[in-house]
Short mmCIF file of C-alpha atoms in Angstrom, two decimals:
data_model
loop_
_atom_site.label_atom_id
_atom_site.label_comp_id
_atom_site.label_asym_id
_atom_site.label_seq_id
_atom_site.Cartn_x
_atom_site.Cartn_y
_atom_site.Cartn_z
CA MET A 61 133.16 153.46 43.83
CA THR A 62 132.50 156.01 46.50
CA ILE A 63 135.64 158.07 46.54
CA PHE A 64 133.70 161.15 45.52
CA ASP A 65 131.26 160.74 48.42
CA ASP A 66 133.83 161.41 51.13
CA THR A 67 132.76 163.12 54.34
CA LEU A 68 134.86 166.21 54.96
CA THR A 69 136.35 165.84 58.43
CA GLU A 70 139.22 168.30 58.45
CA ALA A 71 140.19 171.40 56.51
CA VAL A 72 143.74 171.58 55.16
CA GLY A 73 143.84 175.34 54.95
CA LEU A 74 141.14 177.50 53.39
CA THR A 75 141.99 180.57 55.44
CA ASP A 76 140.93 183.12 52.85
CA THR A 77 137.63 184.68 52.00
CA ILE A 78 136.97 183.44 48.45
CA GLU A 79 134.35 185.15 46.30
CA GLY A 80 132.62 186.67 49.31
CA LEU A 81 132.27 183.42 51.29
CA ASN A 82 134.44 182.68 54.32
CA TRP A 83 135.15 179.00 53.66
CA THR A 84 137.05 178.49 56.91
CA GLN A 85 134.10 179.63 58.98
CA TRP A 86 131.54 177.76 56.88
CA LEU A 87 133.48 174.47 57.00
CA ALA A 88 134.16 174.81 60.72
CA GLU A 89 130.43 175.14 61.33
CA ASN A 90 129.38 172.33 58.97
CA GLU A 91 132.29 169.89 58.57
CA LEU A 92 130.70 167.08 60.61
CA PHE A 93 127.64 167.09 58.36
CA THR A 94 129.18 167.81 54.97
CA VAL A 95 129.58 165.37 52.07
CA VAL A 96 131.96 166.42 49.29
CA ARG A 97 131.18 165.35 45.72
CA TYR A 98 133.10 165.91 42.48
CA TYR A 99 131.56 166.25 39.02
CA LEU A 100 133.19 166.18 35.58
CA THR A 101 131.42 168.04 32.76
CA LEU A 102 132.30 168.21 29.07
CA THR A 103 130.59 171.22 27.52
CA GLY A 104 128.93 171.17 24.10
CA ASP A 105 128.03 174.79 23.34
CA ALA A 106 131.21 175.44 21.31
CA GLU A 107 130.36 172.92 18.59
CA SER A 108 129.20 174.00 15.13
CA SER A 109 125.88 172.41 16.05
CA PRO A 110 125.72 172.97 19.82
CA VAL A 111 124.83 170.01 22.01
CA ALA A 112 124.00 169.72 25.69
CA ASP A 113 126.74 169.52 28.30
CA LEU A 114 127.74 165.97 29.28
CA THR A 115 128.27 165.02 32.93
CA LEU A 116 130.56 161.99 33.33
CA PRO A 117 131.24 159.67 36.28
CA MET A 118 134.82 159.60 37.55
CA SER A 119 137.00 157.03 39.31
CA SER A 120 139.96 159.41 39.77
CA PHE A 121 141.51 162.65 38.62
CA THR A 122 144.81 164.56 38.76
CA LEU A 123 144.88 168.36 38.65
CA ARG A 124 148.22 170.19 38.27
CA THR A 125 149.05 173.92 38.23
CA ASN A 126 152.44 175.49 37.38
CA LYS A 127 153.39 179.16 37.51
CA ASP A 128 155.51 180.56 34.69
CA THR A 129 158.83 181.99 35.83
CA ASP A 130 158.71 184.94 33.41
CA ASN A 131 155.19 186.27 33.92
CA ASP A 132 152.00 185.86 35.94
CA SER A 133 150.50 183.10 33.79
CA VAL A 134 149.55 179.76 35.37
CA PHE A 135 149.40 176.53 33.37
CA LYS A 136 146.66 174.12 34.48
CA SER A 137 146.25 170.52 33.37
CA LEU A 138 143.58 167.95 34.25
CA ILE A 139 143.43 164.20 33.66
CA ALA A 140 140.19 162.45 34.68
CA TYR A 141 139.36 158.74 34.48
CA VAL A 142 135.83 157.52 33.71
CA PRO A 143 135.15 153.88 34.76
CA SER A 144 133.34 153.05 31.51
CA ILE A 145 133.65 153.35 27.73
CA GLN A 146 129.93 153.77 27.11
CA TYR A 147 130.27 157.55 26.67
CA ALA A 148 132.60 157.36 23.64
CA ALA A 149 130.05 158.67 21.14
CA GLN A 150 128.94 161.52 23.42
CA ILE A 151 132.55 162.55 24.07
CA ALA A 152 133.40 162.42 20.35
CA ALA A 153 130.48 164.78 19.67
CA ARG A 154 132.11 167.50 21.82
CA PRO A 155 135.70 167.88 20.47
CA ASN A 156 135.74 171.64 21.08
CA GLY A 157 134.35 171.55 24.58
CA ASP A 158 135.69 172.60 27.94
CA LEU A 159 136.41 170.10 30.73
CA ILE A 160 134.98 171.43 33.98
CA LEU A 161 135.76 169.92 37.39
CA THR A 162 133.20 170.94 40.00
CA MET A 163 133.09 170.28 43.75
CA THR A 164 129.90 170.46 45.82
CA TYR A 165 129.29 170.49 49.54
CA GLU A 166 126.14 168.57 50.43
CA ILE A 167 124.30 168.48 53.77
CA ASP A 168 121.45 166.00 54.29
CA GLY A 169 121.19 165.39 50.56
CA VAL A 170 120.94 169.09 49.69
CA ILE A 171 123.75 170.87 47.83
CA GLU A 172 124.69 173.88 49.96
CA GLN A 173 127.76 175.13 48.08
CA THR A 174 129.06 174.57 44.53
CA VAL A 175 132.60 175.46 43.47
CA GLU A 176 134.10 175.23 39.99
CA LEU A 177 137.63 173.92 40.66
CA VAL A 178 139.02 174.21 37.15
CA ARG A 179 137.95 174.77 33.55
CA VAL A 180 140.36 173.67 30.81
CA ASP A 181 140.33 173.07 27.05
CA PHE A 182 139.48 169.47 26.18
CA ASP A 183 142.65 168.08 24.57
CA SER A 184 142.41 164.29 24.16
CA VAL A 185 140.61 161.07 25.09
CA SER A 186 141.82 157.47 25.45
CA SER A 187 139.90 154.27 26.22
CA PHE A 188 140.91 150.93 27.75
CA SER A 189 138.87 147.71 27.67
CA GLY A 190 139.01 144.30 29.32
CA PRO A 191 136.45 141.59 30.04
CA SER A 192 135.37 143.13 33.37
CA SER A 193 137.05 146.55 33.47
CA LYS A 194 136.60 149.42 31.05
CA SER A 195 137.80 152.97 31.42
CA THR A 196 138.22 156.23 29.55
CA SER A 197 140.70 158.99 30.28
CA LEU A 198 140.09 162.62 29.32
CA SER A 199 142.76 165.28 29.50
CA GLY A 200 142.75 169.03 29.10
CA SER A 201 144.87 172.10 29.75
CA ARG A 202 144.72 175.88 29.77
CA THR A 203 146.95 178.84 30.62
CA THR A 204 145.35 181.53 32.78
CA THR A 205 146.27 184.28 35.19
CA ALA A 206 145.39 184.35 38.86
CA SER A 207 145.66 186.87 41.67
CA VAL A 208 147.98 186.07 44.56
CA GLN A 209 146.37 184.85 47.79
CA GLU A 210 147.81 184.24 51.22
CA ALA A 211 147.05 181.06 53.15
CA VAL A 212 148.10 179.04 56.18
CA LEU A 213 148.33 175.26 55.70
CA VAL A 214 148.47 172.66 58.47
CA ASN A 215 148.70 168.88 58.92
CA THR A 216 151.48 167.90 56.50
CA THR A 217 152.09 164.19 55.90
CA PHE A 218 155.48 164.60 54.17
CA SER A 219 158.04 167.33 53.72
CA SER A 220 161.55 167.70 52.30
CA THR A 221 164.07 170.44 51.60
CA VAL A 222 166.65 169.85 48.88
CA ALA A 223 169.02 172.50 47.57
CA GLY A 224 166.83 175.08 49.28
CA VAL A 225 163.64 173.88 47.57
CA VAL A 226 160.75 172.93 49.88
CA ARG A 227 158.08 170.32 49.13
CA TYR A 228 155.05 169.49 51.30
CA ARG A 229 152.36 166.84 50.97
CA PHE A 230 148.90 166.86 52.58
CA ALA A 231 146.32 164.09 52.97
CA LEU A 232 143.42 166.47 52.30
CA PRO A 233 143.49 168.83 49.31
CA ASP A 234 142.92 172.58 49.54
CA PHE A 235 141.49 173.22 46.08
CA PHE A 236 141.70 176.98 46.52
CA MET A 237 145.52 176.81 46.57
CA ARG A 238 147.11 178.01 43.32
CA SER A 239 150.63 178.33 41.98
CA GLY A 240 151.93 181.79 42.88
CA ASP A 241 150.13 181.96 46.25
CA LEU A 242 152.06 182.93 49.40
CA VAL A 243 151.72 180.18 52.03
CA THR A 244 152.84 179.45 55.57
CA VAL A 245 152.98 175.75 56.50
CA ASP A 246 152.54 174.49 60.08
CA GLY A 247 153.68 177.81 61.54
CA GLY A 248 156.98 177.83 59.60
CA SER A 249 158.38 180.34 57.16
CA SER A 250 156.38 181.68 54.23
CA PHE A 251 157.14 181.01 50.57
CA THR A 252 155.64 181.33 47.11
CA VAL A 253 154.08 178.17 45.67
CA GLY A 254 155.59 177.09 42.35
CA GLU A 255 153.61 173.93 41.63
CA VAL A 256 150.46 172.32 43.06
CA VAL A 257 149.41 168.74 42.29
CA TYR A 258 146.04 167.36 43.43
CA THR A 259 145.37 163.63 43.16
CA VAL A 260 142.00 162.09 44.07
CA SER A 261 141.35 158.39 43.48
CA VAL A 262 139.27 155.49 44.73
CA VAL A 263 141.55 154.88 47.68
CA ALA A 264 143.31 158.15 48.45
CA GLN A 265 143.50 161.88 47.96
CA THR A 266 146.56 164.12 48.31
CA MET A 267 147.79 167.62 47.61
CA GLU A 268 151.48 168.40 47.05
CA ILE A 269 152.96 171.89 46.86
CA VAL A 270 156.50 172.87 45.82
CA GLU A 271 158.29 176.11 46.60
CA GLY A 272 159.47 178.37 43.80
CA GLU A 273 158.40 179.35 40.34
CA ARG A 274 159.10 175.93 38.86
CA THR A 275 160.53 172.71 40.35
CA PRO A 276 162.35 170.27 40.46
CA THR A 277 165.70 171.96 40.05
CA VAL A 278 166.87 169.71 37.17
CA GLU A 279 164.61 169.67 34.11
CA GLU A 280 165.53 167.91 30.91
CA ARG A 281 163.00 168.54 28.13
CA ASP A 282 164.68 166.71 25.29
CA LEU A 283 167.61 164.32 25.54
CA THR A 284 168.58 162.51 22.35
CA GLU A 285 171.41 160.30 23.64
CA ALA A 286 172.46 158.53 26.79
CA ILE A 287 172.18 160.15 30.24
CA ASP A 288 174.18 159.03 33.23
CA LEU A 289 173.14 160.47 36.62
CA THR A 290 175.41 159.03 39.30
CA ASP A 291 175.04 161.49 42.14
CA GLY A 292 175.57 160.29 45.69
CA ILE A 293 172.36 161.90 46.97
CA ILE A 294 169.61 163.03 44.60
CA VAL A 295 166.20 163.84 46.04
CA GLU A 296 163.28 165.03 43.93
CA MET A 297 165.62 166.66 41.44
CA ILE A 298 165.02 164.97 38.11
CA VAL A 299 162.22 165.60 35.61
CA GLU A 300 162.70 163.83 32.27
CA LYS A 301 160.25 164.83 29.56
CA THR A 302 161.50 162.88 26.54
CA LEU A 303 164.41 160.45 26.30
CA THR A 304 165.12 158.67 23.04
CA GLU A 305 167.92 156.32 24.08
CA ALA A 306 169.21 154.57 27.17
CA ILE A 307 169.08 156.07 30.69
CA ASP A 308 170.98 154.79 33.68
CA LEU A 309 169.90 156.19 37.05
CA THR A 310 172.12 154.70 39.73
CA ASP A 311 171.67 156.99 42.70
CA ALA A 312 172.75 155.75 46.12
CA VAL A 313 169.83 157.44 47.87
CA ALA A 314 166.88 158.79 45.92
CA VAL A 315 163.50 159.83 47.29
CA GLU A 316 160.80 160.61 44.75
CA ALA A 317 163.61 161.41 42.38
CA ILE A 318 162.41 160.17 39.02
CA PHE A 319 159.52 161.42 36.90
CA VAL A 320 159.82 160.06 33.37
CA LYS A 321 157.25 161.05 30.76
CA ALA A 322 158.28 159.11 27.68
CA ILE A 323 161.18 156.72 27.12
CA THR A 324 161.53 154.88 23.82
CA GLU A 325 164.27 152.39 24.67
CA ALA A 326 165.63 150.59 27.70
CA VAL A 327 165.50 152.13 31.19
CA VAL A 328 167.24 150.77 34.24
CA LEU A 329 166.34 152.15 37.66
CA GLY A 330 168.81 150.64 40.08
CA ASP A 331 168.46 152.78 43.22
CA SER A 332 169.27 151.28 46.60
CA ASN A 333 166.56 153.27 48.34
CA ALA A 334 163.78 154.91 46.36
CA ALA A 335 160.48 156.13 47.74
CA ASP A 336 158.76 156.67 44.44
CA HIS A 337 159.32 155.88 40.75
CA LEU A 338 156.61 157.34 38.52
CA VAL A 339 156.92 155.99 34.98
CA VAL A 340 154.24 156.97 32.48
CA SER A 341 155.19 155.41 29.17
CA LEU A 342 157.93 152.92 28.30
CA ALA A 343 158.15 151.48 24.82
CA GLU A 344 160.55 148.63 25.54
CA ALA A 345 161.89 146.72 28.52
CA VAL A 346 161.90 148.19 32.05
CA ALA A 347 163.60 146.69 35.04
CA LEU A 348 163.00 148.08 38.54
CA ASN A 349 165.42 146.36 40.90
CA ASP A 350 165.19 148.45 44.05
CA SER A 351 165.92 146.94 47.45
CA ASN A 352 163.38 149.17 49.16
CA ALA A 353 160.73 150.99 47.14
CA THR A 354 157.50 152.47 48.44
CA ASP A 355 155.66 152.94 45.19
CA HIS A 356 155.96 151.94 41.53
CA LEU A 357 153.27 153.56 39.39
CA VAL A 358 153.38 152.27 35.82
CA THR A 359 150.73 153.42 33.36
CA VAL A 360 151.55 151.89 29.97
CA LEU A 361 154.19 149.29 29.13
CA THR A 362 154.31 147.70 25.70
CA GLU A 363 156.80 144.89 26.36
CA ALA A 364 158.08 142.91 29.32
CA VAL A 365 158.18 144.41 32.83
CA VAL A 366 159.92 142.85 35.79
CA LEU A 367 159.45 144.22 39.31
CA ASN A 368 161.81 142.37 41.64
CA ASP A 369 161.71 144.50 44.78
CA THR A 370 162.55 143.06 48.17
CA VAL A 371 160.02 145.27 49.96
CA VAL A 372 157.38 147.06 47.93
CA ALA A 373 154.40 148.84 49.44
CA LYS A 374 152.50 149.35 46.23
CA ASN A 375 152.81 148.38 42.59
CA GLN A 376 150.07 150.08 40.57
CA ASP A 377 149.99 149.00 36.92
CA ARG A 378 147.37 150.56 34.68
CA LYS A 379 147.95 148.70 31.43
CA LEU A 380 150.49 146.05 30.44
CA ILE A 381 150.50 144.73 26.89
CA GLU A 382 152.65 141.64 27.38
CA ALA A 383 153.94 139.51 30.23
CA VAL A 384 154.32 140.96 33.75
CA VAL A 385 156.03 139.27 36.65
CA LEU A 386 155.62 140.71 40.15
CA ASP A 387 157.90 138.63 42.34
CA ASP A 388 158.01 140.66 45.56
CA SER A 389 158.58 139.12 48.99
CA ASN A 390 156.34 141.65 50.72
CA VAL A 391 153.76 143.59 48.74
CA ALA A 392 150.97 145.65 50.26
CA ASP A 393 149.01 146.40 47.12
CA HIS A 394 148.97 145.48 43.44
CA LEU A 395 146.45 147.57 41.50
CA VAL A 396 146.21 146.31 37.93
CA GLY A 397 143.90 148.09 35.50
CA ALA A 398 144.13 146.07 32.29
CA LEU A 399 146.44 143.20 31.41
CA THR A 400 146.19 141.43 28.06
CA GLU A 401 148.43 138.40 28.62
CA ALA A 402 149.73 136.28 31.48
CA ILE A 403 150.37 137.61 34.99
CA VAL A 404 152.07 135.83 37.84
CA LEU A 405 151.79 137.28 41.34
CA THR A 406 153.93 135.23 43.72
CA ASP A 407 154.08 137.39 46.84
CA VAL A 408 154.76 135.95 50.28
CA VAL A 409 152.54 138.49 52.06
CA THR A 410 149.93 140.42 50.12
CA GLU A 411 147.24 142.63 51.61
CA ASP A 412 145.32 143.47 48.51
CA HIS A 413 145.19 142.47 44.85
CA LEU A 414 142.79 144.68 42.88
CA VAL A 415 142.59 143.31 39.35
CA GLY A 416 140.41 145.10 36.83
CA ALA A 417 140.70 143.10 33.63
CA LEU A 418 142.77 140.06 32.69
CA THR A 419 142.32 138.24 29.40
CA GLU A 420 144.55 135.21 29.93
CA GLY A 421 145.98 133.24 32.82
CA ILE A 422 146.58 134.54 36.37
CA ASP A 423 148.47 132.79 39.11
CA VAL A 424 148.05 134.44 42.50
CA ASP A 425 150.16 132.32 44.83
CA ASP A 426 150.19 134.41 48.01
CA THR A 427 150.80 132.99 51.46
CA ILE A 428 148.47 135.61 52.92
CA ALA A 429 146.01 137.36 50.62
CA GLY A 430 143.62 139.80 52.22
CA GLU A 431 141.32 140.80 49.45
CA LEU A 432 140.42 140.38 45.80
CA THR A 433 138.21 143.36 44.94
CA VAL A 434 135.54 143.72 42.26
CA THR A 435 134.96 147.39 41.46
CA PHE A 436 131.59 147.21 39.66
CA VAL A 437 129.09 144.71 38.29
CA THR A 438 127.03 144.59 35.10
CA ALA A 439 123.43 143.62 35.83
CA LYS A 440 120.40 142.88 33.71
CA SER A 441 118.26 142.34 36.82
CA VAL A 442 118.57 143.28 40.49
CA ILE A 443 116.44 141.29 42.95
CA PHE A 444 115.46 142.34 46.49
CA ASP A 445 114.20 139.52 48.77
CA ILE A 446 112.55 141.08 51.86
CA ALA A 447 111.89 139.02 54.98
CA GLY A 448 109.62 141.55 56.66
CA SER A 449 109.26 145.01 58.18
CA TYR A 450 110.23 146.67 61.46
CA ASN A 451 106.75 145.76 62.74
CA GLY A 452 107.97 142.18 63.01
CA PRO A 453 106.75 138.96 61.36
CA SER A 454 103.04 138.25 60.86
CA SER A 455 102.14 141.81 61.83
CA GLY A 456 99.23 142.05 59.44
CA THR A 457 100.59 145.28 57.94
CA PHE A 458 102.36 146.03 54.69
CA VAL A 459 106.10 146.42 54.14
CA GLY A 460 107.34 149.26 51.95
CA ILE A 461 110.33 151.04 50.43
CA ARG A 462 110.40 154.71 49.47
CA GLN A 463 113.20 154.75 46.86
CA ILE A 464 116.22 152.79 45.58
CA ASP A 465 118.96 154.53 43.54
CA PHE A 466 121.74 152.84 41.56
CA TYR A 467 125.17 154.47 41.17
CA LEU A 468 128.29 154.07 39.06
CA GLY A 469 131.09 156.19 40.54
CA ILE A 470 129.57 159.52 41.51
CA SER A 471 126.85 159.37 38.86
CA LYS A 472 123.33 158.20 39.70
CA GLU A 473 121.62 156.10 37.06
CA SER A 474 118.78 158.22 35.68
CA LEU A 475 115.65 156.03 35.77
CA PRO A 476 112.67 158.39 35.42
CA GLY A 477 110.04 155.72 34.79
CA THR A 478 111.48 154.39 31.53
CA GLY A 479 114.42 152.19 30.76
CA TYR A 480 113.37 149.42 33.10
CA THR A 481 110.50 147.16 34.19
CA ALA A 482 109.71 146.46 37.85
CA TYR A 483 107.93 143.52 39.51
CA SER A 484 106.86 142.66 43.07
CA THR A 485 105.22 139.79 44.93
CA SER A 486 102.27 142.00 45.85
CA ILE A 487 101.04 145.61 46.16
CA VAL A 488 98.66 147.18 48.64
CA ASN A 489 96.90 149.01 45.78
CA GLY A 490 97.58 150.60 42.40
CA ASP A 491 99.19 153.70 43.92
CA PHE A 492 102.08 151.68 45.37
CA VAL A 493 103.50 149.84 42.34
CA PRO A 494 107.16 148.65 42.41
CA ALA A 495 108.12 150.94 39.52
CA ASN A 496 107.80 153.88 41.95
CA VAL A 497 110.79 152.65 43.96
CA PHE A 498 113.24 153.03 41.05
CA ASN A 499 111.83 156.23 39.52
CA THR A 500 114.46 158.85 40.39
CA SER A 501 112.11 161.72 39.53
CA LEU A 502 109.67 160.97 42.37
CA ASP A 503 109.66 162.71 45.76
CA LYS A 504 111.46 161.16 48.72
CA THR A 505 109.59 163.37 51.19
CA SER A 506 105.99 164.02 52.26
CA GLU A 507 103.25 161.88 50.65
CA ALA A 508 104.09 158.17 50.19
CA THR A 509 101.16 157.53 47.86
CA SER A 510 102.39 157.19 44.24
CA ASN A 511 105.95 157.80 45.50
CA SER A 512 106.79 154.37 46.97
CA TRP A 513 106.12 150.63 46.89
CA ALA A 514 104.03 148.86 49.53
CA SER A 515 103.06 145.20 49.73
CA ALA A 516 99.66 143.74 50.43
CA ASN A 517 98.83 143.53 54.16
CA ASP A 518 96.70 140.40 54.10
CA PRO A 519 97.65 138.11 55.72
CA ASN A 520 101.00 139.77 56.63
CA ASP A 521 104.05 141.54 55.23
CA GLU A 522 106.50 138.64 55.13
CA ASP A 523 108.33 137.07 52.20
CA GLN A 524 108.22 139.76 49.51
CA ARG A 525 110.33 140.07 46.37
CA VAL A 526 110.91 143.27 44.37
CA ILE A 527 112.75 143.16 41.01
CA ILE A 528 114.08 145.71 38.55
CA VAL A 529 114.92 144.52 35.03
CA PHE A 530 116.97 147.04 33.04
CA ASP A 531 116.23 147.43 29.35
CA SER A 532 119.95 146.84 28.72
CA PRO A 533 122.73 145.53 31.00
CA THR A 534 123.74 148.30 33.39
CA GLU A 535 127.03 148.87 35.25
CA ILE A 536 126.58 149.64 38.96
CA ASP A 537 128.88 149.87 41.95
CA GLY A 538 126.61 151.42 44.58
CA ILE A 539 123.03 151.33 45.86
CA ARG A 540 121.42 154.03 48.00
CA ILE A 541 118.01 153.56 49.65
CA ASN A 542 115.37 155.56 51.47
CA ASN A 543 113.23 153.24 53.58
CA TYR A 544 109.47 153.63 53.86
CA HIS A 545 107.86 156.67 55.47
CA HIS A 546 104.76 158.82 54.98
CA PHE A 547 105.29 162.44 56.06
CA GLY A 548 107.89 161.02 58.50
CA GLY A 549 105.40 158.53 59.95
CA PHE A 550 104.70 154.80 59.50
CA ILE A 551 108.47 154.15 59.58
CA SER A 552 107.96 150.75 61.27
CA ARG A 553 106.72 149.48 57.90
CA GLY A 554 110.15 149.92 56.32
CA ALA A 555 111.89 146.86 54.85
CA LYS A 556 114.08 144.76 57.16
CA GLY A 557 116.05 141.58 56.53
CA VAL A 558 116.93 142.15 52.88
CA GLU A 559 119.00 140.08 50.47
CA ILE A 560 120.08 141.75 47.21
CA TRP A 561 121.11 139.69 44.18
CA TYR A 562 122.13 140.80 40.71
CA SER A 563 121.78 138.58 37.64
CA THR A 564 122.95 138.80 34.06
CA ASP A 565 119.61 137.25 33.06
CA GLU A 566 116.15 138.78 32.85
CA ILE A 567 114.48 137.67 36.11
CA THR A 568 110.72 138.13 36.47
CA SER A 569 109.64 135.51 39.05
CA THR A 570 108.48 137.26 42.24
CA VAL A 571 108.50 134.13 44.43
CA TYR A 572 110.45 134.98 47.61
CA GLN A 573 113.77 133.07 47.90
CA GLU A 574 113.28 131.24 44.61
CA ALA A 575 116.59 130.29 42.98
CA ILE A 576 117.96 132.94 40.58
CA SER A 577 119.91 131.96 37.47
CA ASN A 578 123.38 133.45 36.82
CA SER A 579 123.21 135.52 39.98
CA THR A 580 125.44 136.77 42.80
CA ARG A 581 124.27 137.93 46.22
CA ILE A 582 125.85 141.30 47.06
CA PHE A 583 123.96 142.29 50.24
CA ASN A 584 122.45 140.40 53.20
CA ASN A 585 121.45 142.75 56.00
CA ASP A 586 118.76 145.14 57.26
CA PHE A 587 117.79 148.35 55.54
CA GLY A 588 118.09 151.10 58.14
CA GLN A 589 114.77 152.36 59.52
CA HIS A 590 113.83 155.80 58.24
CA ALA A 591 114.16 158.65 60.72
CA ALA A 592 110.90 159.80 62.33
CA ALA A 593 110.95 163.03 60.34
CA ASP A 594 109.64 164.16 56.97
CA GLY A 595 112.87 164.35 54.99
CA GLU A 596 115.31 162.33 52.96
CA ASP A 597 117.13 159.76 55.10
CA GLU A 598 119.46 158.15 52.58
CA GLU A 599 121.55 155.07 53.35
CA ASN A 600 124.50 153.98 51.23
CA LEU A 601 124.41 150.20 51.39
CA VAL A 602 127.67 148.38 52.03
CA LEU A 603 127.82 146.00 49.06
CA THR A 604 130.11 143.03 48.53
CA LEU A 605 130.26 143.05 44.74
CA GLY A 606 132.33 139.88 44.62
CA GLY A 607 129.57 137.97 46.42
CA VAL A 608 128.47 137.36 50.01
#
């Protein structure tokens, strides 16, 4: 997943001078060259026996701030998702830690600016497992105080005004916005921000701000009996924290009206036009029978769920414990995280089905299906078959590669010479062994000797195979390469015409194009030629993890 490697192309706001640095000016000067990365850290220094801080990969996070109506305190909460469960022991060893979300601005592989976005108390952890998808969620919160800033925001993607309360949504987050700040949006009137919600995921990122000290205007913290909301027009007005019996929401027109935290019995959402239903936890049956719904986001359902929408843009289901039926006539996206029983997807037109983990039968009976996406692979071996170099076939010179890095989310696999074994068809001499290519501690600049792999040059550089065998199966979703160079020279000897395969077996045969057991080809293209300059020239390969 590369959602945390997004190139920053446009600033949402950032009009203030923060901590002595004028971010607006800096971003304006560097935005075309800047890569934004996010890092999640769980600290360990607060334990009775202190341990090192733990940096975790992320697939998504949600950051929310709310300003208290009675004082200057601001409540912050963070939920981050890790696309693996392999860190369970390390997380358990840090129960008293802080969760820190950090953002960096990187230019040409060098971190130029680092910003701590939020630091909260680590509250809880949950894990989810399936045969090909595993994830862990970490949550934390903290109440702080913050000084008021003034900012101008532009480029809204959505806005509404209901009962005098203003809400705006932006495609690009401004992480320096806080509840309590005074903002002006798109040249309009100014107001004080009551709530800010940042959401960054694999496929999207948004920021939403709401006017006032606390919104929506109707908040029900604890309802112990039935609720009947039958208003003619209700827009973004209902927040339900805990409901213990039946709820009937039958609004004629509702846009983003319903945010339900926990419901322990039946819920019926029967709106004729609803833009967004966000349901976090339902303990019994749920029926969503909307005629036009843009988004149903369901996190945990423990019994049957039926989504029978006529037109649905997105149904995103994180975890369903029993049967799910999605019987939509037009569905743009079904994102399913973990399903433990049968699923039937019978859409007429479907652009994308992203299925993380299914343990029983699936029937995907779409008339038009654009994509079935695999989000990561688990490899014992990764094999690189190299046809030649940029010198061309039978050139009588060697072919080489400077470095190959493996990623899972935003985290690079740390392979400093141990934890794997490397093989190659040939080497030019003992200073250019294949293990150099995968050693993340070696230099990517200046001297190539002992920092890269190079084949023999007699008789020519064709038909080479390079292999890495991990000590234990390793989850990867990205590969980044630096092609061969020596002080910025000899770049024509970089690898060209490369096929990449991963296998669940230990593969050691270095015969070019020999059949590979239990393997899938995920890349078949050229490695880009290194720039004629002594520096890192990294290329993120476009992989097809489902096979090509």
